[in-house]
Structure formats: C-alpha cells, structure tokens
Short mmCIF file of C-alpha atoms and ligand atoms in Angstrom, two decimals:
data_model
loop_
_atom_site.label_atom_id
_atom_site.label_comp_id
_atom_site.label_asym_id
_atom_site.label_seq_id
_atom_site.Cartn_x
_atom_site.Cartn_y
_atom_site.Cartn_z
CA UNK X 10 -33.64 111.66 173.25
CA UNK X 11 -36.48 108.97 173.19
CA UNK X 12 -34.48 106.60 174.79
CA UNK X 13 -35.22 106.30 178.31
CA UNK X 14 -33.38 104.65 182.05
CA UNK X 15 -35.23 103.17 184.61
CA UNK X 16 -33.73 103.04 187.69
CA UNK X 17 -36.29 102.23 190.05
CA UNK X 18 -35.70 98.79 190.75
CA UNK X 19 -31.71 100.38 192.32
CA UNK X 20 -32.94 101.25 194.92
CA UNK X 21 -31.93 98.85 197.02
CA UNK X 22 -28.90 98.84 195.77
CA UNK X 23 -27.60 102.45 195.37
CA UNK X 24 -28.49 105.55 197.69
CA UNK X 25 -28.63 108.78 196.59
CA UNK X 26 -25.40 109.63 198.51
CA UNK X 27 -23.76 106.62 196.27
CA UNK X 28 -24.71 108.78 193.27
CA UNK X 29 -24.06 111.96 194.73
CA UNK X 30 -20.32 110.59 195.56
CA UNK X 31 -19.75 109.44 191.97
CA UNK X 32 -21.08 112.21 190.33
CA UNK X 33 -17.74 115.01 189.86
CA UNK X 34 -15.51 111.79 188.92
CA UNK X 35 -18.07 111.14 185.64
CA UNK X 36 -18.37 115.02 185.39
CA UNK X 37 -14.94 114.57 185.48
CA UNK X 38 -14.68 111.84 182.89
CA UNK X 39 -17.16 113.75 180.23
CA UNK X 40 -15.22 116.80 180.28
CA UNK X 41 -11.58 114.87 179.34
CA UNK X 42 -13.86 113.31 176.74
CA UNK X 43 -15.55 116.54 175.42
CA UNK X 44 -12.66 118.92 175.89
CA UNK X 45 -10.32 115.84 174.05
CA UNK X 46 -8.05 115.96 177.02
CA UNK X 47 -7.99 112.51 178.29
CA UNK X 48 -5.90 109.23 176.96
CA UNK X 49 -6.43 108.86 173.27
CA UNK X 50 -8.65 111.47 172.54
CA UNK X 51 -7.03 111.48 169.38
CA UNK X 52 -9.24 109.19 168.43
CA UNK X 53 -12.62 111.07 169.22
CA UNK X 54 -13.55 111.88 166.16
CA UNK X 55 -16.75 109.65 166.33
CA UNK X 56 -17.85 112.56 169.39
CA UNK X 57 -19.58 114.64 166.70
CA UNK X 58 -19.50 112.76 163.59
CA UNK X 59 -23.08 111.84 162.97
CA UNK X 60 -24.00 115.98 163.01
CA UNK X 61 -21.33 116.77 160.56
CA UNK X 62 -21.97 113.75 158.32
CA UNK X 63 -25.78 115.32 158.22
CA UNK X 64 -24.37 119.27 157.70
CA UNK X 65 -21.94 118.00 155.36
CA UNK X 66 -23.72 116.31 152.95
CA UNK X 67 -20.90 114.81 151.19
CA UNK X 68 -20.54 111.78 152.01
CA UNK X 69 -24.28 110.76 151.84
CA UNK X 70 -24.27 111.89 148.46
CA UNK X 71 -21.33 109.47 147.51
CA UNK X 72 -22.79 106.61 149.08
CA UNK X 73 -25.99 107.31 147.51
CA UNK X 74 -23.46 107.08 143.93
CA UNK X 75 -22.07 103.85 144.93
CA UNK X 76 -25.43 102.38 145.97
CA UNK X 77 -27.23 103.92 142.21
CA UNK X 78 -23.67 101.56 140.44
CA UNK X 79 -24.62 98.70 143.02
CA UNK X 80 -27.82 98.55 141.89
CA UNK X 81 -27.46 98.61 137.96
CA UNK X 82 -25.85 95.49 138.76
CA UNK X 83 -28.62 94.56 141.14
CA UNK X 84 -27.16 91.64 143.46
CA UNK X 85 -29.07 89.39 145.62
CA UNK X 86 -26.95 89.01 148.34
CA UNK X 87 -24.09 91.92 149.80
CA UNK X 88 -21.38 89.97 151.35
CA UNK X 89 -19.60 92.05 154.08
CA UNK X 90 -16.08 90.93 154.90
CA UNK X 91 -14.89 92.40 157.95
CA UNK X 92 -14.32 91.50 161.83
CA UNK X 93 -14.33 93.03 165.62
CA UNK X 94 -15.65 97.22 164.67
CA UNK X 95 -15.48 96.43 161.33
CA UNK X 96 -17.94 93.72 161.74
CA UNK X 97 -20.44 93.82 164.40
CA UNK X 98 -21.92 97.89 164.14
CA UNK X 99 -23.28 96.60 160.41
CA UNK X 100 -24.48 93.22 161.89
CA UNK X 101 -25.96 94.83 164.87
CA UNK X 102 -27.96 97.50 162.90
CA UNK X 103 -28.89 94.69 160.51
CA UNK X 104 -30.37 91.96 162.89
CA UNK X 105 -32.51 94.23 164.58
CA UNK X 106 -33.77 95.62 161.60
CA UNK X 107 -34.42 92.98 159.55
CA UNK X 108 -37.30 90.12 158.77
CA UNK X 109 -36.83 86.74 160.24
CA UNK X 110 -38.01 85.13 157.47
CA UNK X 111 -39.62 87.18 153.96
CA UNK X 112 -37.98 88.61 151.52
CA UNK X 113 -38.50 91.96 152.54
CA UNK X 114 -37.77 95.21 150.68
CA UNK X 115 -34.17 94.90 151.55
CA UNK X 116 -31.42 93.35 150.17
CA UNK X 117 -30.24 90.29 152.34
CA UNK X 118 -26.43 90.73 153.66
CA UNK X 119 -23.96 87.70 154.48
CA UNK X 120 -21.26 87.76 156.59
CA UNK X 121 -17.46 86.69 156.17
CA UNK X 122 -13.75 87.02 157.78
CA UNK X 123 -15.06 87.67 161.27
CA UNK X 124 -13.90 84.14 162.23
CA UNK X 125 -11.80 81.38 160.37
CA UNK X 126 -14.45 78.31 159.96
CA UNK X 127 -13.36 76.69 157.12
CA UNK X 128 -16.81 74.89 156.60
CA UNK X 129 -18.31 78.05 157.01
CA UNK X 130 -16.82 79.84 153.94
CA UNK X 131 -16.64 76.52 152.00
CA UNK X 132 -20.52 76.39 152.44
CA UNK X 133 -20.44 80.23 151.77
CA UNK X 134 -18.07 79.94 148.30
CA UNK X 135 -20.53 76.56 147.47
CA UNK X 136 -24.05 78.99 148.11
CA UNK X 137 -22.55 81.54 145.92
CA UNK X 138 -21.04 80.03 143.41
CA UNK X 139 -24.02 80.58 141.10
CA UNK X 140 -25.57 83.59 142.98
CA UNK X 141 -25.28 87.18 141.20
CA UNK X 142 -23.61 89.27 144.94
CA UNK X 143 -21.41 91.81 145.41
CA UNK X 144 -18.79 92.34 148.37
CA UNK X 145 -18.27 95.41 150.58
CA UNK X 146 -14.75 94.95 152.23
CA UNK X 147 -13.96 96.78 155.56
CA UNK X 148 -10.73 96.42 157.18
CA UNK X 149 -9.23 100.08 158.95
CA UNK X 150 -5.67 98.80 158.98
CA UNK X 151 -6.17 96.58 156.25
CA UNK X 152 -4.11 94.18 157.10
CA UNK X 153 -6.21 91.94 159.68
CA UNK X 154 -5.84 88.21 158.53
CA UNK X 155 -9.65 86.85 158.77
CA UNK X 156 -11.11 89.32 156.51
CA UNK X 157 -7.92 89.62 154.31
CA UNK X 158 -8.67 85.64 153.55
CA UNK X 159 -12.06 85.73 153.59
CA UNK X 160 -11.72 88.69 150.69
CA UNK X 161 -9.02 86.83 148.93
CA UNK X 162 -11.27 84.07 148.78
CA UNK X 163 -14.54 85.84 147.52
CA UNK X 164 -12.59 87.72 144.79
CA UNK X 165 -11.10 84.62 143.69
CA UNK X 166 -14.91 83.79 143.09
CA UNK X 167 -15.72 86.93 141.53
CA UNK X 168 -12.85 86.44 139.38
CA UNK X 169 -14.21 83.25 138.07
CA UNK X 170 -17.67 84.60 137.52
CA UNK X 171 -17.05 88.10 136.36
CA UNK X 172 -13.54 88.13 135.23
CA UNK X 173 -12.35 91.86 134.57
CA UNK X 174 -15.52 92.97 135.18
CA UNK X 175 -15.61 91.61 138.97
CA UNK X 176 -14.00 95.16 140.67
CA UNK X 177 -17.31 97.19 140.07
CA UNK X 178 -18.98 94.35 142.23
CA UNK X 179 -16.89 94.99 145.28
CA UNK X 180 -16.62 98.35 147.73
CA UNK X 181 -13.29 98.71 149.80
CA UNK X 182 -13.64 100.32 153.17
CA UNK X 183 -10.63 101.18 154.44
CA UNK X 184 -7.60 104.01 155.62
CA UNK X 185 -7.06 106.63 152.64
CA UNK X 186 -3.12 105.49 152.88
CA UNK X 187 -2.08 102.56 154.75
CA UNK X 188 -2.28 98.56 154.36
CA UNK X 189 -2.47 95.78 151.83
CA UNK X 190 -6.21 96.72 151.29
CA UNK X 191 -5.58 100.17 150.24
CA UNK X 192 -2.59 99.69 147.97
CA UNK X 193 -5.34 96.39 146.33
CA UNK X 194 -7.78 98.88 146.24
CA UNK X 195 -5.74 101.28 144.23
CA UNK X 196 -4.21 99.21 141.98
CA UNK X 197 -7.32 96.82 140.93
CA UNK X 198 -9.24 100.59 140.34
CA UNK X 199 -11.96 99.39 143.46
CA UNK X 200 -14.51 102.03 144.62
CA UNK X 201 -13.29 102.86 148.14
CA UNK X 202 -14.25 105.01 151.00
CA UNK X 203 -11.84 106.00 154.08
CA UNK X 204 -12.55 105.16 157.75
CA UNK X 205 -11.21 108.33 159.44
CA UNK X 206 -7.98 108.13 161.33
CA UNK X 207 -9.64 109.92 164.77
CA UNK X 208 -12.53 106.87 164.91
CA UNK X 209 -11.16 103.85 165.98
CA UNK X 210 -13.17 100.19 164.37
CA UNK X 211 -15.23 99.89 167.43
CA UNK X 212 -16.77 103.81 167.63
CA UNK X 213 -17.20 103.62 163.51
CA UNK X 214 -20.61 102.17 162.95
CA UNK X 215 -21.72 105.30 161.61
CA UNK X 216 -18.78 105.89 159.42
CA UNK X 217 -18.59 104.53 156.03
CA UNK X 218 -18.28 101.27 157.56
CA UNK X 219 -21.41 100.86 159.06
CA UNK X 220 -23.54 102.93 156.46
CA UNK X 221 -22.09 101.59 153.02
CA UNK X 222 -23.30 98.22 153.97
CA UNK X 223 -26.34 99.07 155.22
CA UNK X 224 -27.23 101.58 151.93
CA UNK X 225 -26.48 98.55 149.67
CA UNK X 226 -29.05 96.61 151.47
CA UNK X 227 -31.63 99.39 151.58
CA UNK X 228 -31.46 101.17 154.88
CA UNK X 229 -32.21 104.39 155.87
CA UNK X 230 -28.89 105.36 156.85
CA UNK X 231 -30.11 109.22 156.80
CA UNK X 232 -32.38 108.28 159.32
CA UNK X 233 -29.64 106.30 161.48
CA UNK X 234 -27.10 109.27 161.27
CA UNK X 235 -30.57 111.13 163.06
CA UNK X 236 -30.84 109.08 165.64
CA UNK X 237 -27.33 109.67 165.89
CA UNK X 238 -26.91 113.29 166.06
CA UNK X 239 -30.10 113.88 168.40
CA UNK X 240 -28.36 111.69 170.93
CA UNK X 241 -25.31 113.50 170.06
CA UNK X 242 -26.90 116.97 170.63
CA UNK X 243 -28.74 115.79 173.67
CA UNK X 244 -25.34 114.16 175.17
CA UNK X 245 -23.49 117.15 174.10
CA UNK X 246 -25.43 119.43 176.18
CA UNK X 247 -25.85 118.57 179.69
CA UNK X 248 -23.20 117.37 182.20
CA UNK X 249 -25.15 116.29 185.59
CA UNK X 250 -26.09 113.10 185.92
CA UNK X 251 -29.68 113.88 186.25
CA UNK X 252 -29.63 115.11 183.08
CA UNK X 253 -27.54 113.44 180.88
CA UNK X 254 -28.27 109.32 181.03
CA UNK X 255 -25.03 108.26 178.90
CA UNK X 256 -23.31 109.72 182.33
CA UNK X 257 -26.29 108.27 184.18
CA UNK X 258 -25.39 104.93 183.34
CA UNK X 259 -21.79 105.24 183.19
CA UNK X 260 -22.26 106.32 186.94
CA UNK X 261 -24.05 103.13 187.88
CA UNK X 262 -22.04 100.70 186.00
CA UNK X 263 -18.91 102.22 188.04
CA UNK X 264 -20.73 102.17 191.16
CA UNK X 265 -21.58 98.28 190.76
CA UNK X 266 -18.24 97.83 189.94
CA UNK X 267 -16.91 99.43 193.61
CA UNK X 268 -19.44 97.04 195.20
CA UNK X 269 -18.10 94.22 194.03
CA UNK X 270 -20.02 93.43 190.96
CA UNK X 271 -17.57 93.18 187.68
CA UNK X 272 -19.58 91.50 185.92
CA UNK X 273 -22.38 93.43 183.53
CA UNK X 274 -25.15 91.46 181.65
CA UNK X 275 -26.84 92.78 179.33
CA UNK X 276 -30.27 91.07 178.64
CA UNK X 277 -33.17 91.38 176.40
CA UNK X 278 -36.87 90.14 175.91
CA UNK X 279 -36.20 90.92 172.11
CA UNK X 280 -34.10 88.95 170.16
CA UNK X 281 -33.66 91.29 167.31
CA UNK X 282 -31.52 93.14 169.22
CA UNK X 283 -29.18 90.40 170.24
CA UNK X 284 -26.63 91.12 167.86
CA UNK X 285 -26.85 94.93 169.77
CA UNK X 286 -25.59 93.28 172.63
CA UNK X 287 -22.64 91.66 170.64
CA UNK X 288 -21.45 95.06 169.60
CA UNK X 289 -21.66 95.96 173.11
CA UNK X 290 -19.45 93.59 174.72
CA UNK X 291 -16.92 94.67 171.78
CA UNK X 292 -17.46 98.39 172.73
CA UNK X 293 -17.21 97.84 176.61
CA UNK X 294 -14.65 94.98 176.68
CA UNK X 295 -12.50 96.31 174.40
CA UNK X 296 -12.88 99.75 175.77
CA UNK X 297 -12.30 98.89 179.32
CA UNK X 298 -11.06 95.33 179.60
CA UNK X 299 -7.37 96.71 180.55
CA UNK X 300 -4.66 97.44 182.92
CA UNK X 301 -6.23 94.49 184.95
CA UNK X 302 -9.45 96.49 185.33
CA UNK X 303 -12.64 96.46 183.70
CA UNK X 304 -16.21 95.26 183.84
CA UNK X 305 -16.92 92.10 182.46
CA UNK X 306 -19.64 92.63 179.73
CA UNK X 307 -21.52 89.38 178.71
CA UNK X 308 -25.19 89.10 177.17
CA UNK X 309 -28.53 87.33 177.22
CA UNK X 310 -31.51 86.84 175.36
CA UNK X 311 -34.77 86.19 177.17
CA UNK X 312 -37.02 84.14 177.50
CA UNK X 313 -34.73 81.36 175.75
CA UNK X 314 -31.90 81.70 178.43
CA UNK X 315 -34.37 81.77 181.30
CA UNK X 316 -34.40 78.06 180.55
CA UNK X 317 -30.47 78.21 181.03
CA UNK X 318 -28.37 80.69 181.88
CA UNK X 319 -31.42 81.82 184.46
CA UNK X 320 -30.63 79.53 186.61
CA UNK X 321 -27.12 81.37 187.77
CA UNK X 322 -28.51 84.38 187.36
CA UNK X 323 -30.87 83.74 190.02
CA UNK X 324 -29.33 82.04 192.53
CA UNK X 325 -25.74 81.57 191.43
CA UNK X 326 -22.23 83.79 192.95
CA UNK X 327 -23.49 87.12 193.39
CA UNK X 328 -21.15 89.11 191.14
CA UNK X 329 -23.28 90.84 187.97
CA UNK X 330 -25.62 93.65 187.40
CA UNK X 331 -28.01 93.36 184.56
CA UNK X 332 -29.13 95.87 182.07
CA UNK X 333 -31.75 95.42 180.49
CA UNK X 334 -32.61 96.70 176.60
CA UNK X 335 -36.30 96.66 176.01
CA UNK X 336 -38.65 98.38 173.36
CA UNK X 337 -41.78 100.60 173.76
CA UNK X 338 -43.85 100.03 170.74
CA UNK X 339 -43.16 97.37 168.60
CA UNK X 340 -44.08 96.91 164.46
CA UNK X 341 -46.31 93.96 165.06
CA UNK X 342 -48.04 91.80 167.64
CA UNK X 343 -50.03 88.63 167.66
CA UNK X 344 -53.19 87.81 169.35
CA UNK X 345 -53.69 84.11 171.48
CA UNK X 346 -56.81 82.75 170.17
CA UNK X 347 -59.95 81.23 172.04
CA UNK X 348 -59.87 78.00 171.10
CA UNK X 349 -63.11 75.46 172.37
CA UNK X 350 -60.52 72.89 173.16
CA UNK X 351 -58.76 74.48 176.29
CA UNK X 352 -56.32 70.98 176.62
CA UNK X 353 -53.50 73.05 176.83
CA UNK X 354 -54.81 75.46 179.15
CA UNK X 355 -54.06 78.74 177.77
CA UNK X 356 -57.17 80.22 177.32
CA UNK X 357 -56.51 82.31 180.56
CA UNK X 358 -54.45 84.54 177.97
CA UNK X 359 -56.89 84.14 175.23
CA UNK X 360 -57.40 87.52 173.18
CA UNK X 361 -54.33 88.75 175.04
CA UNK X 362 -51.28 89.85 173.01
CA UNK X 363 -47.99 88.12 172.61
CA UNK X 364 -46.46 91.24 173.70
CA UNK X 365 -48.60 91.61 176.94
CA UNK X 366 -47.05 87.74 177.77
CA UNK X 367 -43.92 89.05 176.97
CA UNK X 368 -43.62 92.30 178.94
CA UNK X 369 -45.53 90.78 182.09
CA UNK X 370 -42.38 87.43 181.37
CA UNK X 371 -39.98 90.71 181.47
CA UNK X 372 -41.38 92.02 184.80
CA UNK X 373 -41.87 89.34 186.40
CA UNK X 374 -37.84 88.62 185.65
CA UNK X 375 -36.60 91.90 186.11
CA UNK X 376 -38.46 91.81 189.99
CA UNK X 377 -37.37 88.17 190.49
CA UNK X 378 -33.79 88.87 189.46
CA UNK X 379 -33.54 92.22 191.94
CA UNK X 380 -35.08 90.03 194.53
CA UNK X 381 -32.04 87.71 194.21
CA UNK X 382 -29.75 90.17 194.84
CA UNK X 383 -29.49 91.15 190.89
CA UNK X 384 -29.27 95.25 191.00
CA UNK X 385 -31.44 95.95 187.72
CA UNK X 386 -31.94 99.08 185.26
CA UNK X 387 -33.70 99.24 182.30
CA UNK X 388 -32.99 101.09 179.15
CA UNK X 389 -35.92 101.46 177.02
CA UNK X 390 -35.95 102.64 173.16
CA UNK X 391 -39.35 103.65 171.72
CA UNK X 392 -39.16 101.04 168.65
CA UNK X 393 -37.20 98.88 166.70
CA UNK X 394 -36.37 101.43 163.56
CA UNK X 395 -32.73 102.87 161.95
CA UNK X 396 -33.23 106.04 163.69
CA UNK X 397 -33.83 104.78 167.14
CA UNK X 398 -31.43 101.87 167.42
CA UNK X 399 -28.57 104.65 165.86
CA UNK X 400 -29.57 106.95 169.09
CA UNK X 401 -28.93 103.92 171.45
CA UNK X 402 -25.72 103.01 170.14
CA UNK X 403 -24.86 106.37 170.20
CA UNK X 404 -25.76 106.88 173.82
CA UNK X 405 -23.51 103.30 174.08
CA UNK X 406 -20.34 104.95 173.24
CA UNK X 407 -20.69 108.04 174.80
CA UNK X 408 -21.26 106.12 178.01
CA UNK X 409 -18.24 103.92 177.19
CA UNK X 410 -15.96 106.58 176.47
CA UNK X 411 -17.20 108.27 180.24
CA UNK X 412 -17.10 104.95 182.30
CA UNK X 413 -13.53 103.88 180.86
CA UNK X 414 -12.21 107.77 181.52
CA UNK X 415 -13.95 107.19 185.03
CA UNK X 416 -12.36 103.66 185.46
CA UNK X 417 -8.99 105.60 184.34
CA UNK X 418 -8.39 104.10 181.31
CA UNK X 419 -7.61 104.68 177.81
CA UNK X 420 -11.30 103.99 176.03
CA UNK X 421 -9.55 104.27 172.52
CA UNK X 422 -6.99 101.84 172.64
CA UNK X 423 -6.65 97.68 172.38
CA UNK X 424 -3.16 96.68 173.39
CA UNK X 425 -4.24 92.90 174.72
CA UNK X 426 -5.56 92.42 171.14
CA UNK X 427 -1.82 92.25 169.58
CA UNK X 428 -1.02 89.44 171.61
CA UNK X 429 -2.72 86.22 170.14
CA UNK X 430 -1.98 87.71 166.38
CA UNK X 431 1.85 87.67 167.17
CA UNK X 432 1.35 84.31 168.09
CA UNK X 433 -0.67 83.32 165.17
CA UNK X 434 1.87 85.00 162.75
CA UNK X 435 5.18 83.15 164.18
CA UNK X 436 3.02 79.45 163.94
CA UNK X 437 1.64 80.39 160.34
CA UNK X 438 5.33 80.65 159.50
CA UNK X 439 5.25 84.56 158.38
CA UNK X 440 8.52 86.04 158.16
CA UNK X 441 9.64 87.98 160.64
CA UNK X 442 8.48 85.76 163.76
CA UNK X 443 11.15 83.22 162.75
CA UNK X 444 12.57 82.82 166.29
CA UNK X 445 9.22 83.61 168.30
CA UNK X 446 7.97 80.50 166.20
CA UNK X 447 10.62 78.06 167.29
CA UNK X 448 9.94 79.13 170.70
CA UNK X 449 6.40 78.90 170.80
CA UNK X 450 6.40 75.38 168.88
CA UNK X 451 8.66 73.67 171.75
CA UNK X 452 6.24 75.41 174.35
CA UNK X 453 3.67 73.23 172.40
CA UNK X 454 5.42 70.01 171.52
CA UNK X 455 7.01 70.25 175.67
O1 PA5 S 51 -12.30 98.07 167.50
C1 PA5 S 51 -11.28 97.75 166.92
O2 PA5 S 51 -10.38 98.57 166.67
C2 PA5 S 51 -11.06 96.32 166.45
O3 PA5 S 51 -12.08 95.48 166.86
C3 PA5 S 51 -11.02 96.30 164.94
O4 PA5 S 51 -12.20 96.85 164.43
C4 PA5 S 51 -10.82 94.89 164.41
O5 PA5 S 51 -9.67 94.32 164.96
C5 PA5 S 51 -10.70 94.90 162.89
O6 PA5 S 51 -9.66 95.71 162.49
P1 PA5 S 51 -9.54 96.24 161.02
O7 PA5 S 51 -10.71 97.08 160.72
O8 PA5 S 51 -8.26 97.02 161.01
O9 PA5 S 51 -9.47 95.03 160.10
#
C-alpha cells in the first residue's frame, strides 16, 4: 500500500505497552472479520470484492455496455438519486476527483434524494427542465423515501421530455428481488444492476453503486477497483499491528477511546477530500454508534475551520483525537509572485509554493493541536487519483469493520436508523402506523 500512518506526534499520548496491551483484542477482531465469525459477517462480502470484481471481469464489461448506451445519448449532466451508502461513496470519490471549476473531461454529476429540501429539487427540476441528463437510481432496499421521491420526481421530468423513450435515460441500482424499485425497474424494462445481499449500503462504494455512477461520468473505475484490491491484498495478509495499519489505526482509535477521548475528528488541509470525510462519519457512526458505545466521528476542513471550529479544538473540553488525511504529491501548485509593491507584506513567501504555505499551515497545526493536549496521527495518500483514494477507503472499512469487532459490536448492522422513519411514516399518514400516528400527534399538540 502507498498509503502511509504517522504516528509520531502519539507519543505522548500512547506507550508502547498501551499498544502492546491492545494488540491480541484487534488480532482478535481481524480474525472474526476474516474468518466471517463475528456479528453480521453475513454481510462481508465487500472483504474481497474489489479482487474478484478485477478476476471476474464481468461486471466491468457490463458497465462498460451501459456506459457505450449512456453515451449514444450523450447527457450533460448524470443525476444520482440515492442517500446514506447509497449516496456518499459516489460523492466522495467524485469531489475529490473532480475540477472546481472547468469543464473537464468528465461528465458533471448532480445529486438528489439524500435529503428532502423542497427548494433544492424545485431549483434542481427548474435547472433541468431544458437540460439533455440522465438518472442513475441507487436504493439497496428500494424502498427508502428521499430517493424514492426524488426519483419519482425526476422521471416525472423525463416523462415530459422523453416520453416512452425516457427508460433508456435512467440506470436502476438496486437488490436483484426485493422493493418498489426493483419490481419499477422490471416492469418499465430499466437497465439495472444488483447491489449484493452480503455488502451492506455503507461498505458498497465499489459495488455497482459506486462505479456505475462514476463510469457515466468518466472515471477510471478499473483503476479504483486497483487501489482497492492492493489494499485488499496488503490488509489481507498481515495480522500484527506493525504490519498491517487498517489494525494500526483501529488500535489507536480504541485506545483513545479507553482514555477518555470519544470523540474522533477527522481533518484535512485539502478540501477535495472533504466529502471523504462525510463518507467516513457514515462508515464509523453507523458502524459503531450502538449499544450506547461508539466513537463520535465528526470532520474538518483546514485552513477554513482554523478560523472557527479551531478555536475548541485548541483550547476547548479535552475529549477528541484528530486524524488527519493529507496528500503527498499533488496535480498542481501555484507559485506567490515578487511583486515591487510589498504593501501587503508577503514577499517573505515570494517564489514559494502554495503548497509549501500549506504543508508548513498543516505542521504548524498538527504540533499546536498535540501541544494542547490533541493526540494526533496522520494518514497520508501519495495523490489525489481513482486508484489511490479507492485504497484509502478501502483501508477505511477494513479498519471499521476491526475497531467495531474490537469495541464488540455488530459493524454490519443500523438498528437506531429505523427509529425516526417509523415516526415519519405514522405522521405522513401511511397505512399501517394508524395508531402510532395518533399517539405521536398528541405527544406533539401536548
Ligand atoms: O449504510 C446503510 O445501509 C444506509 O446508510 C443505507 O445506505 C441508506 O439508508 C440507504 O438505503 P437504501 O440503499 O436501501 O436506499
């Protein structure tokens, strides 16, 4: 693996005997992962997925067909309904990999049903109303209400533009059997591929739901399932902690959380890979957030919430570790010109890089953090590119998977997530939560 942890700023933190005390509990934890022995490991099938996607060249092939029909049609925009691990894998991938602000080589994707904004998909409908797009639709259950409206609502538009021929514009994503998606799917004749039963939404960004999207706009999803599988391989391989840094970190995030810090922030210098540490929280909250345990994971993006969020950081309650994500080699850099007229004083930094201010703004933080009682570790990735962002998020949920087996609890599952959607159901008047709506309306009217 390319990807790299430094620990060396720990040290004041963690002893050697700390990680020498930890370490059979996350040897431990891989092997109920690996050996599929622990709480849900029926739904590992993610564990070795990228290497058999890349023997088995099947379904690259198929995607490859669907992106050759997407393209006779040639739409500007790819609108990806979807929410949660159906959602944020694609987004993830896509903000880090794509420009700010030309129109590069690849196709720009939208976003829709990961939230219920009305003025956001009224603005959305208005923007596409006369815009030649196509939709990808990813729901595993297919039944989850944002991105069933959002989807009702786009093919609605379709409809209007395209009429019968609307269906070859939009790509289902979804369980081969189950749900209101599948049994649209089938009957409206909709090009679909299956999310796996084994891989739950938040372990799938390298299923189809991840890499359909990201074909259609024009990434190198061979490369991603790469990144994937040498991570995979690497992972795969070696059980001690000096040797295997998915169990590395999984270690140190469960050591924290014995000293009393339950809170992890994850925080980068680049803010490309912001959206990375969206996913993230997803894969760690929802992985670990249970039982009345769990870590905490919450994100920030540097320099901009130095001048916010910094603050607390520094020198508020002492209860959060920080991880930082930061990049080796990066695809461009700018150069702070000499200028006669020094009025604004910079010419210290003249003919220095933007990235030089921005690595020595990163040390400078990391070392001021640690100093204020902030234990620190950096993860580094060698650039911002399919194949190494694939290998990070891969090391992410083999880490995940260890640290909620070492926390003792079920990585695979989501129980607390039922909860507000019961609620949601009996107030929107669906039938079956007759009484649970009466109850909950007097609770609100009391
Ligand atoms: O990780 C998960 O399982 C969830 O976040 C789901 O991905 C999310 O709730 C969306 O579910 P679905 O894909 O069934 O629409």
């Amino acid at each position: 693996m390319r990807t790299k942890i430094n620990v060396n700023l720990l040290k004041d933190f963690l002893s050697e005997e700390d990680f020498r005390q930890i370490e059979p509990f996350i040897v431990h934890a891989s092997k109920l992962l690996m050996e599929k022995t622990g709480r849900g490991s029926e739904f590992t099938g993610w564990l070795h997925w990228p290497s058999e996607t890349l023997q088995n060249k099947s379904l690259l092939n198929e995607i490859s067909t669907c992106k050759d029909n997407i393209d006779t049609i040639n739409p500007e925009y790819i609108v990806v309904v979807g929410i949660g691990g159906s959602y944020l894998g694609t987004k993830a991938v896509y903000d880090a990999l794509k420009d700010n602000f030309a129109e590069g080589k690849n196709r720009k994707l939208l976003f829709a049903g990961h939230h219920l904004d009305p003025v956001y998909h009224r603005q959305l409908l208005d923007f596409l109303a006369d815009k030649n797009f196509a939709v990808v639709v990813i729901s595993k259950s297919g039944t989850t209400t944002e991105p069933a409206i959002a989807f009702r609502l786009l093919r609605n538009l379709l409809q209007k533009q395209h009429g019968d021929d609307s269906s070859r514009r939009i790509v289902a994503v979804t369980d081969a059997k189950k749900g209101a998606l599948r049994k649209l799917a089938d009957k409206e004749g909709l090009q679909t591929f299956v999310i796996d039963d084994d891989i739950g939404g938040r372990f799938s960004v390298f299923t189809p739901v991840g890499l359909i999207p990201l074909a259609l706009a024009g990434f190198d999803i061979t490369s991603m399932l790469e990144g994937a599988a040498e991570a995979e391989k690497e992972l795969s391989t070696h059980f001690t902690l000096e040797d295997n840094m998915a169990m590395k970190y999984a270690a140190i995030r469960q050591l924290m959380y014995q000293k009393g810090k339950p809170i992890e922030l994850q925080s980068t210098f680049y803010p490309a890979l912001s959206t990375i540490s969206e996913w993230w929280k997803q894969l760690f909250g929802e992985s670990e957030g249970k039982e009345n345990k769990g870590i905490f994971p919450a994100s920030l993006t540097f320099t901009t919430d130095l001048h916010s969020l910094g603050q607390f950081v520094q020198d508020g309650l002492r209860v959060f570790f920080e991880t930082f994500i930061t990049v080796k080699e990066l695809k461009s850099d700018i150069e702070i010109p000499l200028l006669d007229d020094d009025s604004d004083g910079l010419n210290y930094l003249a003919g220095k890089s933007l990235s030089f201010v921005n690595r020595k703004a990163e040390s400078a933080t990391q070392l001021a953090h640690s100093d204020g009682g902030v234990p620190v570790i950096e993860i580094e990735i060698p650039n911002i590119s399919e194949k190494s962002i694939s290998e990070l998020l891969y090391f992410f949920e083999f880490s995940c998977a260890v640290s909620a087996y070492a926390l003792n609890v079920n990585p695979f599952d989501q129980p607390g997530v039922e909860a507000y959607k019961k609620n949601m159901f009996a107030l929107l008047g669906k039938k079956g939560f007759e009484d649970l709506r009466k109850e909950l309306e007097q609770r609100l009217n009391d």
